[in-house]
Amino acid sequence: MDYEGRKIKLMPKQQMEEITFMAQTAHRSTSRVLDIFELLSTTSSDGATLTEIAQALESPKSSILPILQTLVARGYIDMDYRTNKYSIGLNLYMAASIYRSKISINKFIDNEMQHLTAILEESCCLAVLNGRHSLFLHRTDPQSGVHCQKSPGKEELACLGAVGKSLLCDYKLKEISDLFLSNGQSLPNDVNLYRIHVQMEETRFTGLSYEYGEVESGIQCIATPIRYQEKVVAALGVILPIFRLTPEKVLDCTRLLPVSAQRIENTLSSTTEDISEIFSLNGFRNL
């Protein structure tokens, strides 16, 4: 074949197909390794069995087992031969520790939110409880971000929004009543604290809370609590404009939000940084 006066020898079709197949296979294998790391980082401390890993990754055990054996041999995951469960190994922990020492918790949280935004193509928000309001600290947006009140520095009544319901999910009914109705405070006429408390109870068991336009017309939100030492310290949410809402996107949110929250909680569990400083407007100001 001639190209700009140069002779180019074309690669045989069979050889091209072999190279393409090898590249695809290598890519799938790499993805499987990362899938395993992500899965084990969010499972309980005692780990997961081969069957549980294969089921979670929807992959045959025969293709997962050699990867697990290699990772065990290299020290990136551990194998408990009494329970046949795999868990995060020392070498992976050391690699993560080196990375962790280079960035702040706030940057880690920002990276997790950016990851969610990239996958879901929706805005992601972080909030803390400030009196009877949810105070938004940070937000990540896709190129087609939606304009709404859930922006850093803004507040909304906590008993109405999804993030607020996550922040309050451990509160008893009396605690909620004291928070919102003491000292002559009142709520909008259509707000039923008992019904909202039931929703918060559901959040405590499912790890997810919802709003359906109660705060802003045309805006829905799904959120999950973030805990530190078993106490809710923040809430992570995905902002969903109704015109882009689909059952598939809701399913993705309910699947991915708890995983991101668990990663953040795992990182918080070993931090020496001040939690009140991490979850503050100032903590995210200079990212």
Coordinates of N, CA and C in Angstrom, one line a residue, residues 51-187:
T51 N -17.5 -17.6 46.0 CA -18.9 -17.6 45.5 C -19.5 -16.3 45.6
E52 N -19.3 -15.6 46.7 CA -19.9 -14.3 46.9 C -19.3 -13.2 46.0
I53 N -18.0 -13.3 45.8 CA -17.3 -12.4 44.8 C -17.8 -12.7 43.4
A54 N -17.8 -13.9 43.0 CA -18.3 -14.3 41.7 C -19.7 -13.8 41.4
Q55 N -20.6 -14.0 42.4 CA -22.0 -13.5 42.3 C -22.1 -12.0 42.2
A56 N -21.3 -11.3 43.0 CA -21.3 -9.9 43.0 C -20.8 -9.3 41.7
L57 N -19.8 -9.9 41.1 CA -19.2 -9.5 39.8 C -19.9 -10.1 38.6
E58 N -20.9 -11.0 38.9 CA -21.6 -11.7 37.8 C -20.6 -12.3 36.8
S59 N -19.7 -13.0 37.4 CA -18.6 -13.7 36.6 C -18.4 -15.1 37.1
P60 N -18.1 -16.1 36.2 CA -17.9 -17.4 36.7 C -16.7 -17.6 37.6
K61 N -16.9 -18.5 38.6 CA -15.8 -18.7 39.6 C -14.5 -19.1 38.9
S62 N -14.6 -19.8 37.8 CA -13.4 -20.3 37.1 C -12.5 -19.2 36.6
S63 N -13.1 -18.1 36.3 CA -12.3 -16.9 35.8 C -11.9 -16.0 36.9
I64 N -12.6 -16.1 38.0 CA -12.2 -15.2 39.2 C -11.1 -15.8 40.0
L65 N -11.2 -17.2 40.2 CA -10.2 -17.8 41.1 C -8.8 -17.6 40.7
P66 N -8.3 -17.7 39.4 CA -6.9 -17.5 39.1 C -6.5 -16.0 39.5
I67 N -7.4 -15.1 39.3 CA -7.0 -13.7 39.7 C -6.9 -13.6 41.2
L68 N -7.8 -14.2 42.0 CA -7.7 -14.2 43.4 C -6.4 -14.8 43.9
Q69 N -6.0 -16.0 43.3 CA -4.8 -16.7 43.7 C -3.6 -15.8 43.4
T70 N -3.6 -15.1 42.3 CA -2.4 -14.2 42.0 C -2.3 -13.1 43.0
L71 N -3.5 -12.5 43.3 CA -3.5 -11.4 44.2 C -3.1 -11.8 45.6
V72 N -3.5 -13.0 46.0 CA -3.1 -13.5 47.3 C -1.5 -13.8 47.4
A73 N -1.0 -14.3 46.3 CA 0.4 -14.6 46.2 C 1.2 -13.4 46.3
R74 N 0.7 -12.3 45.7 CA 1.4 -11.0 45.7 C 1.1 -10.1 47.0
G75 N 0.3 -10.6 47.8 CA 0.0 -9.9 49.1 C -1.0 -8.8 49.0
Y76 N -1.7 -8.7 47.9 CA -2.6 -7.6 47.7 C -4.0 -7.9 48.3
I77 N -4.3 -9.2 48.5 CA -5.5 -9.6 49.2 C -5.1 -10.8 50.1
D78 N -5.8 -11.0 51.2 CA -5.5 -12.1 52.1 C -6.6 -13.2 51.9
M79 N -6.2 -14.4 52.3 CA -7.2 -15.5 52.2 C -7.2 -16.2 53.6
D80 N -8.4 -16.2 54.2 CA -8.5 -16.9 55.5 C -8.9 -18.3 55.2
Y81 N -8.0 -19.3 55.4 CA -8.3 -20.7 55.0 C -9.3 -21.4 56.0
R82 N -9.6 -20.7 57.1 CA -10.6 -21.3 58.0 C -12.0 -21.0 57.5
T83 N -12.2 -19.8 56.9 CA -13.5 -19.4 56.5 C -13.6 -19.3 55.0
N84 N -12.5 -19.5 54.3 CA -12.4 -19.4 52.8 C -12.9 -18.0 52.3
K85 N -12.6 -17.0 53.1 CA -12.9 -15.6 52.7 C -11.7 -14.8 52.4
Y86 N -11.9 -13.9 51.4 CA -10.8 -13.0 50.9 C -11.1 -11.6 51.5
S87 N -10.0 -10.9 51.8 CA -10.1 -9.6 52.3 C -8.9 -8.8 51.8
I88 N -8.9 -7.5 52.0 CA -7.8 -6.6 51.6 C -6.5 -7.0 52.3
G89 N -5.4 -7.1 51.5 CA -4.1 -7.5 52.0 C -3.2 -6.3 52.3
L90 N -2.1 -6.7 52.9 CA -1.2 -5.7 53.4 C -0.6 -4.8 52.3
N91 N -0.2 -5.4 51.2 CA 0.4 -4.6 50.1 C -0.6 -3.6 49.5
L92 N -1.8 -4.0 49.4 CA -2.8 -3.0 48.9 C -3.0 -1.9 50.0
Y93 N -3.0 -2.3 51.2 CA -3.2 -1.3 52.3 C -2.0 -0.3 52.3
M94 N -0.8 -0.8 52.1 CA 0.4 0.0 52.1 C 0.3 1.0 50.9
A95 N -0.1 0.5 49.7 CA -0.2 1.3 48.5 C -1.2 2.4 48.8
A96 N -2.3 2.0 49.4 CA -3.4 3.0 49.7 C -2.9 4.0 50.7
S97 N -2.1 3.6 51.7 CA -1.6 4.5 52.7 C -0.7 5.5 52.1
I98 N 0.2 5.1 51.2 CA 1.1 6.1 50.5 C 0.3 7.1 49.8
Y99 N -0.8 6.7 49.0 CA -1.6 7.6 48.3 C -2.4 8.5 49.3
R100 N -2.9 7.9 50.4 CA -3.6 8.7 51.4 C -2.8 9.8 52.0
S101 N -1.5 9.5 52.2 CA -0.7 10.5 52.9 C -0.4 11.8 52.0
K102 N -0.7 11.6 50.7 CA -0.5 12.7 49.7 C -1.7 13.6 49.6
I103 N -2.9 13.2 50.0 CA -4.0 14.0 49.8 C -4.8 14.2 51.1
S104 N -5.6 15.2 51.2 CA -6.4 15.4 52.4 C -7.7 14.6 52.3
I105 N -8.4 14.4 53.4 CA -9.7 13.8 53.4 C -10.7 14.5 52.5
N106 N -10.6 15.8 52.5 CA -11.5 16.6 51.7 C -11.3 16.3 50.2
K107 N -10.0 16.2 49.8 CA -9.7 15.9 48.4 C -10.2 14.5 48.1
F108 N -10.1 13.6 49.0 CA -10.6 12.2 48.8 C -12.1 12.2 48.6
I109 N -12.8 13.0 49.4 CA -14.3 13.1 49.3 C -14.6 13.7 47.9
D110 N -13.9 14.8 47.6 CA -14.1 15.4 46.3 C -13.9 14.4 45.1
N111 N -12.8 13.6 45.2 CA -12.6 12.6 44.2 C -13.7 11.6 44.1
E112 N -14.3 11.2 45.2 CA -15.4 10.2 45.2 C -16.6 10.8 44.6
M113 N -16.9 12.1 44.9 CA -18.0 12.8 44.4 C -17.8 13.0 42.9
Q114 N -16.6 13.4 42.4 CA -16.4 13.5 41.0 C -16.6 12.2 40.3
H115 N -16.2 11.1 40.9 CA -16.4 9.8 40.3 C -17.9 9.5 40.1
L116 N -18.7 9.8 41.2 CA -20.1 9.6 41.1 C -20.7 10.4 40.0
T117 N -20.3 11.7 39.9 CA -20.8 12.6 38.9 C -20.5 12.1 37.5
A118 N -19.2 11.6 37.3 CA -18.8 11.1 36.0 C -19.6 9.9 35.6
I119 N -19.9 9.0 36.5 CA -20.7 7.8 36.1 C -22.2 8.1 35.9
L120 N -22.8 8.9 36.8 CA -24.2 9.1 36.7 C -24.6 10.3 35.8
E121 N -23.6 11.1 35.5 CA -23.8 12.4 34.7 C -24.8 13.3 35.4
E122 N -24.7 13.3 36.7 CA -25.6 14.2 37.5 C -24.8 14.9 38.6
S123 N -25.3 16.0 39.1 CA -24.6 16.7 40.2 C -24.7 15.8 41.5
C124 N -23.6 16.0 42.3 CA -23.5 15.3 43.6 C -23.3 16.3 44.6
C125 N -23.9 16.2 45.8 CA -23.8 17.2 46.9 C -23.5 16.6 48.2
L126 N -22.9 17.4 49.1 CA -22.5 16.9 50.4 C -23.0 18.0 51.4
A127 N -23.6 17.5 52.5 CA -24.2 18.4 53.5 C -24.0 17.9 54.9
V128 N -24.1 18.9 55.8 CA -24.1 18.6 57.3 C -25.3 19.2 57.9
L129 N -25.6 18.8 59.1 CA -26.8 19.4 59.9 C -26.3 20.6 60.5
N130 N -27.1 21.7 60.4 CA -26.8 23.0 61.0 C -28.1 23.5 61.6
G131 N -28.3 23.1 62.9 CA -29.5 23.4 63.6 C -30.6 22.6 63.0
R132 N -31.7 23.3 62.5 CA -32.8 22.5 61.8 C -32.6 22.5 60.3
H133 N -31.5 22.9 59.8 CA -31.3 23.0 58.4 C -30.1 22.1 57.9
S134 N -30.2 21.7 56.7 CA -29.1 21.0 56.0 C -28.2 22.1 55.4
L135 N -26.9 22.1 55.7 CA -26.0 23.1 55.2 C -25.2 22.4 54.1
F136 N -25.2 22.9 52.9 CA -24.4 22.2 51.8 C -23.0 22.7 51.8
L137 N -22.1 21.8 51.8 CA -20.6 22.1 51.9 C -19.9 22.0 50.5
H138 N -20.3 21.1 49.7 CA -19.6 20.8 48.4 C -20.5 20.3 47.4
R139 N -20.1 20.5 46.1 CA -21.0 20.0 45.0 C -20.1 19.8 43.8
T140 N -20.3 18.7 43.1 CA -19.6 18.4 41.8 C -20.7 18.3 40.7
D141 N -20.4 18.9 39.6 CA -21.3 19.0 38.5 C -20.8 18.5 37.2
P142 N -21.6 17.8 36.4 CA -21.2 17.4 35.0 C -21.3 18.6 34.2
Q143 N -21.0 18.5 32.9 CA -21.1 19.6 32.0 C -22.5 20.2 31.9
S144 N -23.5 19.3 32.0 CA -24.8 19.7 31.9 C -25.5 19.8 33.3
G145 N -24.8 20.5 34.2 CA -25.2 20.6 35.6 C -26.6 21.3 35.7
V146 N -27.3 21.0 36.7 CA -28.6 21.6 36.9 C -28.5 22.7 37.9
H147 N -29.3 23.8 37.7 CA -29.3 24.9 38.6 C -30.3 24.7 39.7
C148 N -29.9 24.7 41.0 CA -30.8 24.5 42.1 C -30.2 25.0 43.3
Q149 N -30.9 25.0 44.4 CA -30.4 25.6 45.7 C -29.4 24.8 46.4
K150 N -29.1 23.5 46.0 CA -28.2 22.7 46.7 C -26.8 23.0 46.4
S151 N -26.3 24.2 46.7 CA -25.0 24.7 46.4 C -24.3 25.0 47.7
P152 N -22.9 25.0 47.7 CA -22.2 25.3 48.9 C -22.6 26.6 49.6
G153 N -22.8 26.5 50.9 CA -23.3 27.7 51.6 C -24.8 27.9 51.7
K154 N -25.5 27.2 50.9 CA -27.0 27.3 50.9 C -27.5 26.3 52.0
E155 N -28.7 26.6 52.5 CA -29.4 25.7 53.4 C -30.8 25.4 53.0
E156 N -31.3 24.3 53.5 CA -32.7 23.9 53.3 C -33.2 23.2 54.6
L157 N -34.5 23.3 54.8 CA -35.1 22.7 56.0 C -34.8 21.2 56.0
A158 N -34.2 20.7 57.0 CA -33.6 19.3 57.0 C -34.7 18.3 56.9
C159 N -35.9 18.5 57.4 CA -37.0 17.5 57.4 C -37.6 17.4 56.1
L160 N -37.3 18.2 55.1 CA -37.9 18.1 53.8 C -37.0 17.4 52.8
G161 N -35.7 17.7 52.8 CA -34.8 17.2 51.7 C -34.3 15.8 52.0
A162 N -33.8 15.2 51.0 CA -33.3 13.8 51.1 C -32.0 13.8 52.0
V163 N -31.1 14.8 51.8 CA -29.9 14.8 52.6 C -30.3 15.0 54.1
G164 N -31.3 15.9 54.3 CA -31.7 16.1 55.7 C -32.2 14.9 56.4
K165 N -33.0 14.1 55.6 CA -33.5 12.9 56.2 C -32.4 11.9 56.5
S166 N -31.4 11.9 55.7 CA -30.2 11.0 56.0 C -29.5 11.6 57.3
L167 N -29.3 12.9 57.4 CA -28.7 13.5 58.5 C -29.4 13.2 59.8
L168 N -30.7 13.1 59.7 CA -31.6 12.9 60.9 C -32.0 11.5 61.1
C169 N -31.5 10.5 60.4 CA -32.1 9.2 60.4 C -32.0 8.5 61.7
D170 N -31.1 8.9 62.6 CA -31.0 8.3 63.9 C -31.8 9.0 65.0
Y171 N -32.5 10.1 64.6 CA -33.3 10.8 65.6 C -34.6 10.1 66.0
K172 N -34.9 10.2 67.3 CA -36.2 9.7 67.7 C -37.3 10.8 67.4
L173 N -38.5 10.4 67.4 CA -39.6 11.3 67.1 C -39.6 12.5 68.0
K174 N -39.4 12.3 69.3 CA -39.3 13.4 70.3 C -38.2 14.4 69.9
E175 N -37.0 13.8 69.6 CA -35.9 14.6 69.2 C -36.2 15.5 68.0
I176 N -36.9 14.9 67.0 CA -37.2 15.7 65.8 C -38.2 16.8 66.2
S177 N -39.2 16.4 67.0 CA -40.2 17.4 67.5 C -39.5 18.6 68.2
D178 N -38.6 18.2 69.1 CA -37.9 19.3 69.8 C -37.1 20.2 68.9
L179 N -36.5 19.5 67.9 CA -35.6 20.3 67.0 C -36.4 21.3 66.1
F180 N -37.6 20.8 65.7 CA -38.3 21.6 64.7 C -39.5 22.5 65.3
L181 N -39.9 22.1 66.5 CA -41.1 22.8 67.0 C -40.9 23.5 68.4
S182 N -39.7 23.4 68.9 CA -39.5 24.0 70.2 C -39.3 25.5 70.0
N183 N -39.5 26.3 71.1 CA -39.3 27.7 71.2 C -40.2 28.5 70.1
G184 N -41.4 28.0 70.0 CA -42.3 28.7 69.1 C -42.0 28.5 67.6
Q185 N -41.1 27.6 67.2 CA -40.9 27.3 65.8 C -42.0 26.6 65.2
S186 N -42.2 26.8 63.9 CA -43.2 26.1 63.2 C -42.7 25.5 61.8
L187 N -43.6 24.7 61.2 CA -43.2 24.1 59.9 C -44.4 24.4 58.9

